[in-house]
Amino acid sequence: MTAPSLIQYADSFGANARTTSSVSWQAGDLIVAITGDELGSQAPGAPAATGLTFTAVTGALCGGGSGSYTYGNAYTASPSVSGTATVSSATAGGGSHQGLMVWVWRGSGGLGNIAVTGAAGSTALTLSLTRSGANSCVVGAKFDWDANSTTGYGWTPTVANDREHTQDGTRWTYYVADWGDQGSAGTASYGLTGVSGLFSSLMLEITGTA
């Protein structure tokens, strides 16, 4: 297998609706998006961009429906033509703080296995993800309802790109990362070390190609 190539990453965090900087893609690329919100009862709008159609990843919703957890969900798009656009997510309402994260992958066999915390938050720092094939990459996000400090945090396994590790006042704390070529198919624990919190978490396998 050949590992997919990460072409671009963009995100936007803050109050209400979010819009990323422009991202570019080619036909056949895999675009992965994660949305998050400080309140599980506030669902940000699905990602939208001119030239892209995003579909929710089955089973990826975590923390949704409860004001006692943070919210997370994942989406993918597989364009048939090249393009460039910003990606937006509509407001969840109520002035809550939310985030939108977008990755553009090339040479991917598509989305593989996923691991999520489920409806309720979890204090677990890692999620066990079984990679279905060799040379997959991984993207992940962890949203902390307790809004704890990031002091002393670390990623496990070692990440290719530490995208976000931000305490947003007393609202929430968000962590975002991606892992490069993970070698042989198998199971590993992905997430954080050195901190604590009540997390809604998502880990997604990006498969390679033969």
Backbone as a printed PyTorch tensor [residue, N CA C, xyz], in Angstrom:
tensor([[[  0.8370,  -1.1990,   0.0000],
         [  0.0000,   0.0000,   0.0000],
         [  0.8730,   1.2510,   0.0000]],

        [[  0.3230,   2.3180,  -0.5370],
         [  0.9810,   3.6200,  -0.5100],
         [  0.1660,   4.5540,   0.3680]],

        [[  0.8250,   5.2290,   1.2870],
         [  0.1210,   6.1330,   2.1970],
         [ -0.4600,   7.3150,   1.4390]],

        [[ -1.6130,   7.8280,   1.8690],
         [ -2.1620,   9.0320,   1.2560],
         [ -1.2940,  10.2460,   1.5880]],

        [[ -1.4070,  11.2770,   0.7660],
         [ -0.6540,  12.5160,   0.9830],
         [ -1.5880,  13.5950,   1.5000]],

        [[ -1.1780,  14.2530,   2.5730],
         [ -1.9510,  15.3800,   3.0930],
         [ -1.5830,  16.6280,   2.2880]],

        [[ -2.5570,  17.1740,   1.5980],
         [ -2.3290,  18.3150,   0.7090],
         [ -2.5220,  19.6370,   1.4350]],

        [[ -3.5380,  19.7060,   2.2860],
         [ -3.8380,  20.9820,   2.9370],
         [ -4.6800,  20.7470,   4.1800]],

        [[ -4.5000,  21.6490,   5.1430],
         [ -5.3370,  21.6760,   6.3400],
         [ -5.7560,  23.1170,   6.5890]],

        [[ -6.9970,  23.2960,   7.0360],
         [ -7.4820,  24.6230,   7.4180],
         [ -8.4850,  24.4620,   8.5390]],

        [[ -8.5570,  25.4350,   9.4340],
         [ -9.5840,  25.3970,  10.4640],
         [-10.0240,  26.7980,  10.8500]],

        [[-11.1010,  26.8460,  11.6140],
         [-11.6130,  28.1060,  12.1440],
         [-12.3430,  27.8160,  13.4450]],

        [[-11.9840,  28.5430,  14.5060],
         [-12.6030,  28.3960,  15.8150],
         [-13.0690,  29.7580,  16.3150]],

        [[-14.2060,  29.7910,  17.0170],
         [-14.7030,  31.0340,  17.5790],
         [-16.2060,  30.9670,  17.7650]],

        [[-16.8280,  32.1170,  18.0060],
         [-18.2590,  32.1820,  18.2550],
         [-19.0470,  32.0920,  16.9560]],

        [[-20.1290,  31.3200,  17.0020],
         [-21.1040,  31.2460,  15.9150],
         [-20.5110,  30.6570,  14.6400]],

        [[-21.0780,  31.0070,  13.4780],
         [-20.7010,  30.3830,  12.2120],
         [-19.2060,  30.5230,  11.9490]],

        [[-18.6120,  29.4810,  11.3300],
         [-17.1830,  29.4810,  11.0580],
         [-16.9300,  29.3160,   9.5610]],

        [[-15.8760,  29.9550,   9.0710],
         [-15.4370,  29.8190,   7.6870],
         [-13.9250,  29.7070,   7.6600]],

        [[-13.4170,  28.6940,   6.9740],
         [-11.9740,  28.4940,   6.8770],
         [-11.3890,  29.3740,   5.7800]],

        [[-10.0890,  29.4190,   5.7190],
         [ -9.4200,  29.9860,   4.5530],
         [ -9.6700,  29.0610,   3.3630]],

        [[ -9.3020,  29.5020,   2.1620],
         [ -9.5480,  28.7100,   0.9630],
         [ -8.7460,  27.4140,   0.9750]],

        [[ -9.3950,  26.3440,   0.5310],
         [ -8.7160,  25.0680,   0.3200],
         [ -8.8940,  24.6740,  -1.1410]],

        [[ -7.9250,  23.9480,  -1.6770],
         [ -7.9620,  23.5070,  -3.0690],
         [ -7.9150,  21.9950,  -3.1320]],

        [[ -8.5600,  21.4260,  -4.1490],
         [ -8.6140,  19.9830,  -4.2870],
         [ -8.6180,  19.6030,  -5.7640]],

        [[ -8.3440,  18.3290,  -6.0110],
         [ -8.4240,  17.7550,  -7.3420],
         [ -9.4850,  16.6570,  -7.3450]],

        [[ -9.9310,  16.2900,  -8.5400],
         [-10.8640,  15.1690,  -8.6600],
         [-10.2370,  13.9270,  -8.0370]],

        [[-11.0190,  13.2260,  -7.2380],
         [-10.5390,  12.0120,  -6.5930],
         [ -9.9420,  12.2140,  -5.2190]],

        [[ -9.7380,  13.4490,  -4.8090],
         [ -9.2500,  13.6970,  -3.4530],
         [-10.3140,  13.3070,  -2.4240]],

        [[ -9.8740,  13.1020,  -1.2070],
         [-10.7740,  12.8710,  -0.0810],
         [-10.6840,  14.0660,   0.8450]],

        [[-11.8140,  14.7260,   1.0720],
         [-11.8420,  15.8620,   1.9900],
         [-12.5750,  15.4270,   3.2480]],

        [[-11.9170,  15.5940,   4.3710],
         [-12.4670,  15.1970,   5.6680],
         [-12.6760,  16.4530,   6.5030]],

        [[-13.8390,  16.5720,   7.1040],
         [-14.1410,  17.7300,   7.9600],
         [-14.6660,  17.2470,   9.3030]],

        [[-14.2830,  17.9470,  10.3500],
         [-14.8200,  17.7150,  11.6910],
         [-15.4170,  19.0250,  12.1890]],

        [[-16.6050,  18.9430,  12.7650],
         [-17.2050,  20.0960,  13.4270],
         [-17.2710,  19.8260,  14.9240]],

        [[-17.1310,  20.8880,  15.7040],
         [-17.2170,  20.7590,  17.1540],
         [-17.9110,  21.9590,  17.7490]],

        [[-18.4640,  21.7860,  18.9290],
         [-19.1110,  22.8840,  19.6410],
         [-18.9090,  22.6900,  21.1300]],

        [[-18.8330,  23.8000,  21.8570],
         [-18.6420,  23.7180,  23.3020],
         [-19.8310,  23.0620,  24.0060]],

        [[-21.0140,  23.0650,  23.3760],
         [-22.2100,  22.4920,  23.9720],
         [-22.7180,  21.3460,  23.1110]],

        [[-22.9190,  20.1800,  23.7220],
         [-23.4240,  19.0390,  22.9740],
         [-24.8210,  19.2460,  22.4370]],

        [[-25.5750,  20.1420,  23.0550],
         [-26.9420,  20.4090,  22.6160],
         [-26.9940,  21.3910,  21.4580]],

        [[-25.8430,  21.9380,  21.0640],
         [-25.7840,  22.8960,  19.9590],
         [-25.0310,  22.2570,  18.8050]],

        [[-25.7280,  21.9180,  17.7350],
         [-25.1050,  21.2430,  16.6020],
         [-24.7620,  22.2420,  15.5130]],

        [[-23.4780,  22.4610,  15.2320],
         [-23.1150,  23.3330,  14.1170],
         [-23.6600,  22.7740,  12.8070]],

        [[-23.8660,  23.6510,  11.8430],
         [-24.3130,  23.1870,  10.5420],
         [-23.2740,  22.3090,   9.8790]],

        [[-23.7380,  21.4260,   8.9970],
         [-22.8110,  20.5880,   8.2460],
         [-21.9100,  21.4590,   7.3830]],

        [[-20.6660,  21.0340,   7.1330],
         [-19.7690,  21.8170,   6.2850],
         [-20.3740,  22.0270,   4.9000]],

        [[-20.0670,  23.1670,   4.3150],
         [-20.5530,  23.4840,   2.9760],
         [-19.4880,  24.2760,   2.2380]],

        [[-19.3320,  23.9900,   0.9590],
         [-18.3740,  24.7030,   0.1250],
         [-18.8120,  24.5800,  -1.3260]],

        [[-18.6030,  25.6230,  -2.0860],
         [-18.9300,  25.5780,  -3.5060],
         [-18.1030,  24.4970,  -4.1920]],

        [[-18.7840,  23.5640,  -4.8360],
         [-18.1000,  22.4850,  -5.5310],
         [-17.9180,  21.2220,  -4.7200]],

        [[-18.3400,  21.2380,  -3.4570],
         [-18.2070,  20.0590,  -2.5980],
         [-19.5550,  19.6830,  -2.0000]],

        [[-19.8040,  18.3830,  -1.8900],
         [-20.9780,  17.8670,  -1.1970],
         [-20.5050,  17.0000,  -0.0400]],

        [[-20.7560,  17.4610,   1.1730],
         [-20.3160,  16.7300,   2.3580],
         [-21.4050,  15.7740,   2.8390]],

        [[-20.9670,  14.5910,   3.2590],
         [-21.8560,  13.5780,   3.8140],
         [-21.3920,  13.2320,   5.2160]],

        [[-22.3340,  13.1830,   6.1530],
         [-21.9760,  12.8370,   7.5320],
         [-21.4500,  11.4080,   7.5940]],

        [[-20.4080,  11.2060,   8.3820],
         [-19.8390,   9.8730,   8.5800],
         [-20.7240,   9.1060,   9.5580]],

        [[-21.2140,   7.9660,   9.1400],
         [-22.0850,   7.1650,   9.9840],
         [-21.3860,   6.7880,  11.2920]],

        [[-22.0380,   7.1000,  12.3970],
         [-21.5120,   6.7140,  13.6980],
         [-20.4990,   7.6650,  14.2970]],

        [[-20.2430,   8.8130,  13.6200],
         [-19.2010,   9.7120,  14.1130],
         [-19.6890,  10.7230,  15.1360]],

        [[-21.0030,  10.9200,  15.2360],
         [-21.5370,  11.9190,  16.1610],
         [-21.1940,  11.5400,  17.5990]],

        [[-20.6480,  12.4820,  18.3550],
         [-20.3520,  12.2350,  19.7650],
         [-20.7450,  13.4450,  20.5990]],

        [[-21.2680,  13.1800,  21.7850],
         [-21.6630,  14.2360,  22.6890],
         [-22.9270,  14.9640,  22.2970]],

        [[-23.5410,  14.5790,  21.1840],
         [-24.6990,  15.3050,  20.6860],
         [-25.9340,  15.1200,  21.5510]],

        [[-26.7050,  16.1840,  21.6760],
         [-27.9820,  16.1010,  22.3570],
         [-27.9650,  16.4440,  23.8250]],

        [[-26.8130,  16.7000,  24.3920],
         [-26.7420,  17.0070,  25.8170],
         [-25.9290,  18.2650,  26.0520]],

        [[-26.4400,  19.1480,  26.9100],
         [-25.7030,  20.3420,  27.2850],
         [-24.6130,  20.0790,  28.2930]],

        [[-24.4060,  18.8080,  28.6440],
         [-23.3930,  18.4530,  29.6370],
         [-22.1130,  17.9070,  29.0130]],

        [[-22.0430,  17.9150,  27.6840],
         [-20.8630,  17.4470,  26.9760],
         [-20.5820,  18.3920,  25.8130]],

        [[-19.3820,  18.2920,  25.2650],
         [-19.1110,  18.9720,  24.0160],
         [-19.6460,  18.1430,  22.8520]],

        [[-19.6880,  18.7580,  21.6700],
         [-20.2450,  18.1240,  20.4700],
         [-19.1460,  17.8890,  19.4500]],

        [[-19.2110,  16.7480,  18.7610],
         [-18.2920,  16.4910,  17.6610],
         [-18.9740,  15.6620,  16.5810]],

        [[-18.6190,  15.9170,  15.3290],
         [-19.1480,  15.1220,  14.2240],
         [-18.1560,  15.1870,  13.0690]],

        [[-18.2540,  14.2510,  12.1320],
         [-17.3130,  14.1860,  11.0180],
         [-18.0630,  14.0230,   9.7040]],

        [[-17.4360,  14.5160,   8.6350],
         [-18.0350,  14.5150,   7.3020],
         [-16.9420,  14.2500,   6.2730]],

        [[-17.3360,  13.7310,   5.1200],
         [-16.4000,  13.5720,   4.0150],
         [-17.0170,  14.0980,   2.7340]],

        [[-16.1420,  14.4670,   1.7900],
         [-16.5540,  14.8440,   0.4420],
         [-15.5610,  14.2500,  -0.5380]],

        [[-16.0520,  13.8090,  -1.6890],
         [-15.2090,  13.1990,  -2.7150],
         [-15.4990,  13.8820,  -4.0520]],

        [[-14.8030,  14.9600,  -4.3620],
         [-15.1140,  15.7460,  -5.5610],
         [-14.7560,  15.0120,  -6.8480]],

        [[-15.5330,  15.2950,  -7.8950],
         [-15.2800,  14.7110,  -9.2140],
         [-14.5330,  15.6690, -10.1270]],

        [[-14.4110,  16.9300,  -9.7090],
         [-13.6600,  17.9220, -10.4690],
         [-12.8250,  18.7540,  -9.4990]],

        [[-11.8090,  19.3950, -10.0200],
         [-10.9520,  20.2330,  -9.1880],
         [-11.6780,  21.5180,  -8.7810]],

        [[-11.2070,  22.1370,  -7.7040],
         [-11.8180,  23.3820,  -7.2690],
         [-11.0610,  24.0230,  -6.1330]],

        [[-11.4670,  25.2300,  -5.8040],
         [-10.9380,  25.9930,  -4.6670],
         [-12.0870,  26.7450,  -4.0340]],

        [[-12.2030,  26.6870,  -2.7200],
         [-13.2770,  27.3920,  -2.0260],
         [-12.9790,  27.4450,  -0.5450]],

        [[-13.6160,  28.3910,   0.1330],
         [-13.6530,  28.3480,   1.5870],
         [-14.6860,  27.3090,   2.0080]],

        [[-14.5510,  26.8040,   3.2250],
         [-15.5150,  25.8570,   3.7760],
         [-16.1790,  26.5150,   4.9790]],

        [[-17.5000,  26.4140,   5.0500],
         [-18.2500,  27.0860,   6.1090],
         [-19.1160,  26.1080,   6.8770]],

        [[-19.4190,  26.4890,   8.1050],
         [-20.3330,  25.7330,   8.9510],
         [-21.2460,  26.7340,   9.6450]],

        [[-22.5480,  26.5450,   9.4860],
         [-23.5110,  27.4960,  10.0330],
         [-23.4960,  27.4990,  11.5500]],

        [[-23.9670,  28.5880,  12.1300],
         [-23.9640,  28.7350,  13.5740],
         [-24.8050,  27.6770,  14.2700]],

        [[-24.3200,  27.2470,  15.4190],
         [-25.0870,  26.3320,  16.2580],
         [-26.1270,  27.0830,  17.0790]],

        [[-26.0240,  28.4090,  17.1110],
         [-26.9870,  29.2230,  17.8300],
         [-26.5470,  29.5610,  19.2370]],

        [[-27.1560,  30.5940,  19.7850],
         [-26.9360,  30.9410,  21.1770],
         [-25.5830,  31.5280,  21.4980]],

        [[-24.8190,  31.8970,  20.4620],
         [-23.5120,  32.4860,  20.6950],
         [-22.4670,  31.5090,  21.1880]],

        [[-22.7400,  30.2120,  21.0650],
         [-21.7670,  29.2320,  21.5330],
         [-20.5340,  29.2410,  20.6460]],

        [[-19.4260,  28.7650,  21.1770],
         [-18.1720,  28.7040,  20.4350],
         [-18.0660,  27.3460,  19.7520]],

        [[-17.6450,  27.3620,  18.5050],
         [-17.5850,  26.1370,  17.7270],
         [-16.3370,  26.1200,  16.8640]],

        [[-16.0790,  24.9730,  16.2380],
         [-14.8940,  24.8320,  15.4110],
         [-15.2020,  24.0450,  14.1520]],

        [[-14.4250,  24.3250,  13.0970],
         [-14.5250,  23.6250,  11.8280],
         [-13.1140,  23.3040,  11.3660]],

        [[-12.8280,  22.0280,  11.1400],
         [-11.5010,  21.5560,  10.7440],
         [-11.6170,  20.8050,   9.4230]],

        [[-10.7070,  21.0680,   8.4770],
         [-10.7970,  20.4660,   7.1410],
         [ -9.4210,  19.9720,   6.7060]],

        [[ -9.3760,  18.7220,   6.2370],
         [ -8.1600,  18.1280,   5.6730],
         [ -8.4210,  17.7430,   4.2170]],

        [[ -7.4570,  17.9690,   3.3340],
         [ -7.5290,  17.5130,   1.9500],
         [ -6.4690,  16.4400,   1.7530]],

        [[ -6.9090,  15.2270,   1.3980],
         [ -6.0210,  14.0810,   1.2050],
         [ -6.0180,  13.6580,  -0.2580]],

        [[ -4.8630,  13.2590,  -0.7540],
         [ -4.7260,  12.7920,  -2.1460],
         [ -4.1260,  11.3840,  -2.1370]],

        [[ -4.5760,  10.5640,  -3.0770],
         [ -4.0720,   9.1960,  -3.1360],
         [ -4.6000,   8.3400,  -2.0130]],

        [[ -5.8350,   8.5960,  -1.5840],
         [ -6.4380,   7.8270,  -0.4950],
         [ -7.4250,   6.8170,  -1.0560]],

        [[ -7.5010,   5.6770,  -0.3910],
         [ -8.5170,   4.6920,  -0.7040],
         [ -9.8520,   4.9940,  -0.0580]],

        [[ -9.9460,   6.1020,   0.6700],
         [-11.1830,   6.5060,   1.3290],
         [-11.0820,   6.4370,   2.8380]],

        [[-12.1770,   6.7330,   3.4710],
         [-12.2340,   6.6790,   4.9290],
         [-12.2890,   5.2320,   5.3810]],

        [[-11.4510,   4.8930,   6.3590],
         [-11.4430,   3.5480,   6.9160],
         [-12.2420,   3.4850,   8.1950]],

        [[-11.6950,   2.8360,   9.2050],
         [-12.3900,   2.7010,  10.4760],
         [-12.3800,   4.0120,  11.2600]],

        [[-13.3280,   4.1210,  12.1810],
         [-13.3970,   5.2970,  13.0410],
         [-13.5280,   4.8350,  14.4860]],

        [[-13.1740,   5.7420,  15.4090],
         [-13.3900,   5.5130,  16.8350],
         [-13.9230,   6.8100,  17.4250]],

        [[-14.9950,   6.7270,  18.2120],
         [-15.5940,   7.9150,  18.8320],
         [-15.9870,   7.5770,  20.2640]],

        [[-16.2100,   8.6190,  21.0540],
         [-16.5920,   8.4040,  22.4510],
         [-18.0630,   8.0750,  22.6070]],

        [[-18.8830,   8.3720,  21.6110],
         [-20.3050,   8.0750,  21.7060],
         [-21.1030,   9.2470,  22.2470]],

        [[-22.3290,   8.9640,  22.7080],
         [-23.2580,  10.0160,  23.0910],
         [-22.7800,  10.8170,  24.3040]],

        [[-22.1580,  10.1380,  25.2410],
         [-21.7070,  10.8070,  26.4610],
         [-20.2150,  11.1070,  26.3800]],

        [[-19.7850,  12.0900,  27.1240],
         [-18.3680,  12.3890,  27.1960],
         [-17.6150,  11.2990,  27.9330]],

        [[-16.2890,  11.3330,  27.8050],
         [-15.4500,  10.3360,  28.4600],
         [-14.2000,  11.0090,  29.0030]],

        [[-13.7610,  10.5560,  30.1700],
         [-12.5190,  11.0770,  30.7340],
         [-11.2960,  10.3710,  30.1670]],

        [[-11.5190,   9.3500,  29.3510],
         [-10.3930,   8.6260,  28.7510],
         [ -9.5910,   9.5510,  27.8480]],

        [[ -8.2830,   9.4790,  27.9420],
         [ -7.4250,  10.3470,  27.1380],
         [ -7.1990,   9.8090,  25.7360]],

        [[ -7.4190,   8.5120,  25.5340],
         [ -7.1670,   7.9120,  24.2260],
         [ -8.3740,   7.1040,  23.7680]],

        [[ -8.4000,   6.8570,  22.4580],
         [ -9.3760,   5.9630,  21.8490],
         [ -8.6120,   4.8610,  21.1220]],

        [[ -9.1170,   3.6540,  21.1810],
         [ -8.5190,   2.5350,  20.4630],
         [ -9.0670,   2.5090,  19.0400]],

        [[ -8.1810,   2.6420,  18.0760],
         [ -8.5590,   2.6440,  16.6640],
         [ -7.8640,   1.4830,  15.9630]],

        [[ -8.6540,   0.6440,  15.3040],
         [ -8.1030,  -0.4560,  14.5250],
         [ -7.9840,  -0.0150,  13.0710]],

        [[ -6.7630,   0.1130,  12.5970],
         [ -6.5320,   0.5120,  11.2110],
         [ -6.7510,  -0.6990,  10.3070]],

        [[ -7.5780,  -0.5380,   9.2970],
         [ -7.9960,  -1.6560,   8.4620],
         [ -6.9580,  -2.0620,   7.4220]],

        [[ -6.0250,  -1.1690,   7.1100],
         [ -5.0280,  -1.4750,   6.0910],
         [ -3.6780,  -0.8980,   6.4380]],

        [[ -2.6730,  -1.3200,   5.6810],
         [ -1.3210,  -0.7960,   5.8910],
         [ -1.2080,   0.6270,   5.3420]],

        [[ -0.2990,   1.3810,   5.9570],
         [  0.0770,   2.7260,   5.4850],
         [ -1.0550,   3.7410,   5.5390]],

        [[ -1.9950,   3.5190,   6.4500],
         [ -3.0490,   4.5030,   6.6760],
         [ -2.5210,   5.6810,   7.4810]],

        [[ -3.2020,   6.8100,   7.3540],
         [ -2.9750,   7.9730,   8.2130],
         [ -4.1960,   8.1370,   9.1190]],

        [[ -4.1030,   9.0240,  10.0850],
         [ -5.1830,   9.2100,  11.0560],
         [ -5.3730,  10.7010,  11.3230]],

        [[ -6.6240,  11.1330,  11.4270],
         [ -6.9260,  12.4780,  11.8980],
         [ -7.7520,  12.3630,  13.1720]],

        [[ -7.6180,  13.3290,  14.0670],
         [ -8.3470,  13.2450,  15.3180],
         [ -8.6000,  14.5810,  15.9680]],

        [[ -9.6440,  14.6130,  16.7910],
         [ -9.9820,  15.8060,  17.5640],
         [-10.5550,  15.3820,  18.9010]],

        [[-10.2290,  16.1580,  19.9390],
         [-10.7560,  15.9350,  21.2770],
         [-11.2270,  17.2750,  21.8250]],

        [[-12.4850,  17.3140,  22.2700],
         [-13.0960,  18.5430,  22.7640],
         [-13.4570,  18.3650,  24.2370]],

        [[-12.8740,  19.1980,  25.0940],
         [-12.9700,  19.0300,  26.5510],
         [-14.0340,  19.9500,  27.1360]],

        [[-15.1020,  19.3540,  27.6620],
         [-16.1840,  20.0920,  28.3160],
         [-15.6820,  20.8400,  29.5550]],

        [[-14.7250,  20.2710,  30.2680],
         [-14.2380,  20.8820,  31.5100],
         [-13.3790,  22.1170,  31.2630]],

        [[-12.9780,  22.3550,  30.0180],
         [-12.1570,  23.5120,  29.6500],
         [-10.8800,  23.5820,  30.4810]],

        [[-10.2550,  22.4280,  30.6530],
         [ -9.0260,  22.3810,  31.4460],
         [ -7.8390,  22.9460,  30.6760]],

        [[ -6.8040,  23.2930,  31.4230],
         [ -5.5760,  23.8090,  30.8360],
         [ -4.9000,  22.7560,  29.9710]],

        [[ -4.1920,  23.2310,  28.9360],
         [ -3.4190,  22.3260,  28.0770],
         [ -2.0000,  22.1160,  28.6000]],

        [[ -1.6540,  22.7450,  29.7030],
         [ -0.2970,  22.6360,  30.2310],
         [  0.0840,  21.1790,  30.4750]],

        [[  1.2150,  20.7790,  29.9130],
         [  1.7120,  19.4230,  30.0910],
         [  1.1620,  18.4160,  29.1120]],

        [[  0.3350,  18.8670,  28.1580],
         [ -0.2810,  17.9190,  27.2270],
         [  0.7600,  17.3120,  26.2840]],

        [[  0.4150,  16.1710,  25.7280],
         [  1.1870,  15.5450,  24.6620],
         [  0.2670,  14.6670,  23.8530]],

        [[  0.7110,  14.2770,  22.6650],
         [ -0.0550,  13.3750,  21.8070],
         [  0.5730,  11.9900,  21.8200]],

        [[ -0.2700,  10.9880,  21.7030],
         [  0.2080,   9.6180,  21.5380],
         [ -0.6210,   8.9160,  20.4720]],

        [[  0.0150,   8.1800,  19.5410],
         [  1.4540,   8.1760,  19.2580],
         [  1.9250,   9.5700,  18.8500]],

        [[  3.2240,   9.7050,  18.5840],
         [  3.7690,  10.9860,  18.1520],
         [  3.0850,  11.4370,  16.8640]],

        [[  2.6260,  12.6750,  16.8390],
         [  1.8460,  13.1670,  15.6950],
         [  2.7510,  13.7330,  14.6120]],

        [[  2.2250,  13.7530,  13.3950],
         [  2.8990,  14.4540,  12.3050],
         [  2.6580,  15.9510,  12.4410]],

        [[  1.4160,  16.3190,  12.7900],
         [  1.0440,  17.7330,  12.8780],
         [  0.1400,  17.9770,  14.0730]],

        [[  0.6210,  18.7720,  15.0120],
         [ -0.1720,  19.2240,  16.1600],
         [ -0.9010,  20.4890,  15.7100]],

        [[ -2.1730,  20.3730,  15.3920],
         [ -2.9070,  21.4840,  14.7830],
         [ -3.4500,  22.4840,  15.7970]],

        [[ -4.0260,  21.9840,  16.8780],
         [ -4.6320,  22.8630,  17.8860],
         [ -4.4650,  22.2470,  19.2620]],

        [[ -4.2070,  23.0990,  20.2460],
         [ -4.2450,  22.7090,  21.6590],
         [ -4.5450,  24.0060,  22.4190]],

        [[ -5.8210,  24.3510,  22.4930],
         [ -6.2440,  25.6730,  22.9390],
         [ -7.3060,  25.5990,  24.0220]],

        [[ -7.0640,  26.2880,  25.1320],
         [ -8.0670,  26.4610,  26.1680],
         [ -8.8130,  27.7570,  25.8840]],

        [[-10.0930,  27.6500,  25.5750],
         [-10.9180,  28.8030,  25.2090],
         [-11.6390,  29.3090,  26.4490]],

        [[-10.8940,  30.0090,  27.2960],
         [-11.4700,  30.5260,  28.5350],
         [-12.0560,  29.4090,  29.3740]],

        [[-13.2880,  29.6250,  29.8500],
         [-13.9780,  28.5920,  30.6210],
         [-15.0050,  27.8550,  29.7650]],

        [[-14.9490,  28.0710,  28.4420],
         [-15.9500,  27.4680,  27.5530],
         [-15.6300,  26.0200,  27.2250]],

        [[-14.4560,  25.7750,  26.6410],
         [-14.0210,  24.4260,  26.2880],
         [-12.5500,  24.4770,  25.9350]],

        [[-11.9540,  23.3050,  25.8260],
         [-10.5780,  23.1920,  25.3380],
         [-10.6020,  22.2350,  24.1650]],

        [[ -9.8990,  22.6030,  23.0880],
         [ -9.9280,  21.7320,  21.9020],
         [ -8.5240,  21.3720,  21.4480]],

        [[ -8.4190,  20.1190,  21.0470],
         [ -7.1650,  19.5410,  20.5580],
         [ -7.4320,  18.9230,  19.1890]],

        [[ -6.5420,  19.1760,  18.2370],
         [ -6.6970,  18.6330,  16.8850],
         [ -5.3180,  18.2140,  16.3830]],

        [[ -5.2370,  17.0600,  15.7070],
         [ -3.9420,  16.5830,  15.2070],
         [ -4.1570,  15.6230,  14.0470]],

        [[ -3.0810,  15.3520,  13.3240],
         [ -3.1030,  14.2690,  12.3450],
         [ -1.7960,  13.4980,  12.4080]],

        [[ -1.9030,  12.2210,  12.1160],
         [ -0.7820,  11.2870,  12.1680],
         [ -0.4690,  10.8200,  10.7530]],

        [[  0.8090,  10.7730,  10.3940],
         [  1.2230,  10.3040,   9.0790],
         [  1.1670,   8.7890,   8.9690]],

        [[  1.8450,   8.2520,   7.9780],
         [  1.8660,   6.8140,   7.6710],
         [  2.0510,   5.9900,   8.9530]],

        [[  1.0530,   5.1620,   9.2680],
         [  1.0660,   4.3870,  10.5100],
         [  1.5930,   2.9660,  10.3360]],

        [[  2.1220,   2.6800,   9.1340],
         [  2.7390,   1.3690,   8.9450],
         [  1.7110,   0.2650,   8.7750]],

        [[  1.9860,  -0.8920,   9.3310],
         [  1.1300,  -2.0570,   9.1580],
         [ -0.2520,  -1.8430,   9.7620]],

        [[ -1.2280,  -2.5420,   9.2110],
         [ -2.5620,  -2.5330,   9.8060],
         [ -2.4760,  -3.0240,  11.2430]],

        [[ -3.3590,  -2.5220,  12.0790],
         [ -3.3280,  -2.9360,  13.4760],
         [ -4.0810,  -1.9650,  14.3550]],

        [[ -4.0070,  -2.1890,  15.6360],
         [ -4.7420,  -1.3950,  16.6160],
         [ -3.7820,  -0.5940,  17.4770]],

        [[ -4.1230,   0.6640,  17.7100],
         [ -3.3130,   1.5210,  18.5810],
         [ -4.2340,   2.4930,  19.3030]],

        [[ -3.7420,   3.0500,  20.3910],
         [ -4.4870,   4.0490,  21.1620],
         [ -4.0330,   5.4390,  20.7290]],

        [[ -4.9980,   6.2500,  20.3000],
         [ -4.7120,   7.5910,  19.8020],
         [ -5.3380,   8.6290,  20.7250]],

        [[ -4.5540,   9.6500,  21.0630],
         [ -5.1060,  10.7070,  21.9000],
         [ -4.0400,  11.4800,  22.6390]],

        [[ -4.3310,  11.7940,  23.8980],
         [ -3.5310,  12.7310,  24.6680],
         [ -2.8350,  12.0640,  25.8430]],

        [[ -1.8370,  12.7590,  26.3590],
         [ -1.1960,  12.4170,  27.6210],
         [ -1.0570,  13.7000,  28.4350]],

        [[ -0.9480,  13.5520,  29.7460],
         [ -0.5490,  14.6590,  30.6020],
         [ -1.6070,  15.6730,  30.9570]],

        [[ -2.8650,  15.4410,  30.5650],
         [ -3.9410,  16.3830,  30.8960],
         [ -5.1470,  15.5860,  31.3840]],

        [[ -6.2280,  16.2920,  31.7050],
         [ -7.4690,  15.6300,  32.0910],
         [ -8.6310,  16.4300,  31.5350]],

        [[ -9.7960,  15.8030,  31.5170],
         [-10.9750,  16.4970,  31.0260],
         [-12.1100,  15.5280,  30.7900]],

        [[-13.2280,  16.0670,  30.3290],
         [-14.3920,  15.2850,  29.9190],
         [-14.5390,  15.5060,  28.4230]],

        [[-14.1570,  14.5170,  27.6340],
         [-13.9380,  14.7060,  26.2100],
         [-15.0250,  14.0790,  25.3390]],

        [[-15.3570,  14.7720,  24.2640],
         [-15.9700,  14.1670,  23.0930],
         [-14.8440,  14.0340,  22.0790]],

        [[-14.6190,  12.8280,  21.5650],
         [-13.4130,  12.5530,  20.7830],
         [-13.7460,  11.7820,  19.5180]],

        [[-12.9800,  12.0790,  18.4400],
         [-13.1140,  11.3750,  17.1820],
         [-11.7320,  11.0540,  16.6420]],

        [[-11.5400,   9.8290,  16.1690],
         [-10.3200,   9.4140,  15.4720],
         [-10.7390,   8.7150,  14.1880]],

        [[-10.1880,   9.1290,  13.0410],
         [-10.6220,   8.6410,  11.7430],
         [ -9.4200,   8.1240,  10.9520]],

        [[ -9.5480,   6.9260,  10.4060],
         [ -8.5100,   6.3510,   9.5750],
         [ -8.6610,   6.8210,   8.1260]],

        [[ -7.5570,   7.2950,   7.5360],
         [ -7.5100,   7.6760,   6.1350],
         [ -6.6770,   6.6020,   5.4180]],

        [[ -7.3150,   5.7770,   4.6130],
         [ -6.6210,   4.6240,   4.0660],
         [ -5.7160,   4.9950,   2.8940]],

        [[ -4.7590,   4.1170,   2.6300],
         [ -3.8670,   4.2830,   1.4920],
         [ -4.4060,   3.5860,   0.2580]],

        [[ -3.5860,   3.4690,  -0.7710],
         [ -3.9740,   2.8130,  -2.0150],
         [ -2.9420,   1.7480,  -2.3920]],

        [[ -3.4140,   0.7480,  -3.1200],
         [ -2.5400,  -0.3340,  -3.5500],
         [ -1.6230,   0.1230,  -4.6730]]])
